[in-house]
Amino acid sequence: MNSLLSEIKATFKDNDDFFLMPQNIQGIDIVLMGLTSLIDLPKSIEALEDKFERNSTKKEILMRLNNNGEKKKNIAEISSSVIEGNLLVLVKSKANVVALKPIGKSLSRAVESSENEQVLQGPLVAFTEEVDISIGILRKQLPTANLLVKNYTMGRDINRKLSLLYCEGKASPKLIRAIMDKLDMSQDKEINNIQDLIKVLGLRSRSVVAPFKITELPEEAAQSLLKGKVALFLDNFPFALVLPGVIWDLFILENDRNFTYPLMLAIRLLRMVAIIVSLIVPGLYVALVAVNPEVLQIELALSIAQSREGVPYPAFVEMLFMLIIMEFIIEGSIRLPKSIGPTITMVGGIIIGQAVVEAKLVSNILIIFLAAATIANSTVIGFQNAAFIRLFKYIILILAAIYGVLGVLAGIFLIGAHLASIQVFGISYLSNNLKKEGEKNG
Amino acid sequence: MDKSIQITVFYILTHMGLIFFLYPANIIESTTAAHWIPICIGLFVHILIVIIYLTGLQFFPHKDLVSIYTASGATMTFLFLLPVGVYFLMINIIAVRAYSEIIMIIFLSKTPLWAIMGLLLFSATYLAYKGLKAIFQTGLILAILVLPLILFTIVVSFQNVDWRYIYPIWNDDFSFFNKSVYYKSFFAIGGSFLFLGFVHPVLPYRPKMVLLSVIAILPLFLISVYVPIMTFGQATSSNFLFPYVMTVDAIQLSWLMFNRVTMFFLLGLVIFITLFMALVLWKTARIMHAFLPLRNQGLLVILLAIFIFSCALFISDWKEIEMIFGWNTPLRFYVVFGVPLSVLILGLRQTKGETTP
Amino acid sequence: MIIRKGSFICCLLILLSGCWDNKDINHRLMPVVLGITGEGDQYKAYLQVPRPESDEMGSQVIIEEGHTINQIVNKISVNMESSIDLLHIKVIIVDKELAEKGLSDLITGFMRSRDISSKALIAVSESNLDDLFSKISHYKAPEGSILLDYFEKNAGWEPQIALTRIWQVYRSIHSYTRDVAIPLVGMGDTTFLNHTGSAVIKNGKMVGRISSDETLLYNAFSGHSTNGKIEVLDDASVMILGNQLMTKNKFENDKPYLTTNISFKVMILETKNNPSAEKIKKELDKLLMGRLEGLLEKSQKNKADIFGMGQYFRKEIPRDKLKNWRSNYYLALKLDLNVEVDIQNAGNLKIPSK
């Protein structure tokens, strides 16, 4: 008996938030154990006493205790139970430990409106860190019995909850089978981040393009499920990972359907154009200025030449230099706290808008192209998607600097080839009819 | 799952790339009047062999050309598969070299040839390495992005047309049959359709849709020859190496931001040709795979690309390209006619063999 | 894959570091006007190069001699701080003497090398090019040269100026049935240029000239609009609003016959002594008719088919005989001309009809 207690003590001896509290309820000697950082102790003890104090015999209390909790035998079970935030009750007379669900400290935030994705005329609620709450939100968004949930606990040492959601009859059984097989196979692998998850799912971990759409909006997730996709929720990651990702995620938002049909088409077309613009404009500028100026009308050629007068380096370096500064500004404005974020915008605006041009470091026409590309890039849906478009434009830029307009088109060709070669569980990144594809390959 | 759209689009794109460069000059050189006669004869041959080919392939719904031939014994393999392989290899060398030269003549006169060839071949190899599905899907993307540009240029190329150059309509002179130039024009006519026999196990398609795309490209053959003739006249356009390119060069659109529409048109076509090269590279690797069963077909693609690049480096001028083009012509006819017919015969024999016992 | 991509990018960077150099737009001289005269068996070329200056567009004229245009360009490139890019040349001005000697080699060279756009306009100068080009840089224009505006269809072009491009001249060199007219210009006294008519080019050689009024009819025949041209008559002046051309052809006894109806729509601007509409119509009719007939006669004498009338007989005359169109058939051509004038309106005031 005492050996178990001392063993527990030894395990947690370096954890100062671990408590051992001898108590006596109705003449039974018990020891309460747990982590103060996870358990609201006074409330929990109060609740415990409420339950057992009144007119109960010793035997009844012990029985209730056993019914309410889970019996834990060996030290490994006990310690993992403590880590999960349970209240452990050791009954001194018997040599057993019972784990109870205590009143926990409120460690997760409330359901709030979305932070990363702005919603215009649509449901504002966003997923939270707590998997169960997120699933609940999704269930409210999609009240159907066909929405099925499968829970996994991943990892041997570090336990992480993972939930798989899909709509029965919509998602292809083969796709679900394939995902479940992968998850079952690697139950003991730890998932600490999305990269781990990609590895567990057996997807190409070196691919630039994210294999899933990451969204915090229940509406997006729900509609995707109805289209036959599958959603994954990872504990403490307040986003739904919608699998498989397809190219349409770049410019199709389910919320668009809350506008009228022509408006929806116009908005989506705009995003498509924007992606192309943000991909090719920097490259095209370099191609036209450095390699194929004969393509420009003479008036335009002369005014570009005039604006470049006195710029000390070639167009490629000029463009690269400004693009990298632009990337710094974007990255910097993410990093900074909200209160000093505007500073970056202001400093960046001054540098890009005025000073660089006046110092004759770059030409002012380049600034226009740069701004067009950056603004266009921000219309892409999803930060990861925008980021890979941002990365791809450098390929086009480099090719354009060597081969001119041919390089721009070759870049598009290579990027197209790369996107066409991506397959997520046998479903091509460019497929537009998920159901048909899924049936065949899934 | 039906992939007819991908096949159709690919068929149109690759033919576009093949038609607009060399074909018009070949036809204009082969006869002085009534160019529609040689064009239509070529088109008729094209439709005929495609129909024969498709009918033949329907006997083998789950086999591609390579497995059809290898299953029919070693004689067939050596009689047909080997020439097809050599033919593809030659096409690839010619395409890489000729189109790099075209790019150099037309707009990148300062860039060294090996760099242009390297770019084209690298792009094609990358795509071929990614496999068949990727090739056809890339075709779809490129169609969406580049095809509107090309169609626009084709439409505006009618800007300087003088319809009276169409006359005379009829010509009794059939001497073009004796000219080797005319047979060179079959590079465009019989260049690309063989892929239909390689894709159907992976990307099934409806033959009707393919015939539709065949019909869709027919006007392009006529446009590519007649627009230069109607702009410059026969006497002038016969001096040009690329008559259609010259015609597009003469387009004057003051409201466009760009001065030279040609560039975008040509580069679009070059990209289509790269797509075509990727497929031919893949097909060559597929055939080689039958003789040399390596574990990784992608490795074969890369080896082939290196081989093609070094071959293309040895060709020093346009004359030599034309010479190899000439050598390739008899082989082309053998392949273009031999393969569809042999597939049809094999198919018929197979059904007979199944029904009689 | 990543390794392969990475090594590819490394290769590109090595390439970038300057195996061949692409020059940026501000290090290229982009001449917009090229003037050429013959000097002995050499060419002398004048290039007008726009020079972006701090707040306006200046320009500079470069003069060099050599055996070929490319040699000249090469010589200039060596001497200049930037390289020369001929691709933006919009107007080519040729000395009259050179035009009379023949332009075939020059034009063929332009078409072959692609250095000069086949869309460039060509004109013949009656004045000395030295004088012309010494004056040209005093006139400033946003496109770099005043000459550009002069010929630009959406700027200073007028219907009595022929608009002929290099490829059209090249076509006329090889074509059996078509010759071209290119504008003739001289130095003006108060204006920069003085339009003096058009040069008739046959097989690359200047064989004659037509006046600027006749060029209007040439343009009408070749399908350009003649909108805006003002015709002055004895009793009135009118503005042409539009024109239409209808032709019918006949080929009998080895002789070509052509019936042509040209109809002009005009608007009356000014009158003298209050003439009737009918009278103005008749007068205009007679004027245009006389002018057309004179023009045809002149071009038949030169054996230069600037109207492209041979085009109408492509169906009837077999190709091997069409080769001799200019020498045989064109001279025998009988033209039945009808000019029809339609007074579309008379402005704000009424006009007596009879």
Coordinates of C-alpha atoms in Angstrom, one line a residue, chain A residues 7 60 90 105 189 212 222 231 233 257 273 279 301 389 423 440:
Chain A
E7 CA 6.2 5.2 -5.9
E60 CA -21.9 2.7 -0.2
L90 CA -6.3 6.5 -3.2
K105 CA -9.4 25.0 -14.4
K189 CA 3.5 8.1 -33.6
F212 CA -5.3 20.1 -47.2
A222 CA -19.3 21.7 -43.3
A231 CA -12.1 16.8 -42.0
F233 CA -9.5 18.0 -36.0
R257 CA -22.7 31.1 -52.2
V273 CA -7.1 36.6 -62.3
L279 CA 2.4 34.8 -60.2
A301 CA 9.0 51.4 -73.4
I389 CA 1.9 31.3 -54.7
Q423 CA -2.0 13.5 -55.6
K440 CA -12.0 5.3 -58.8

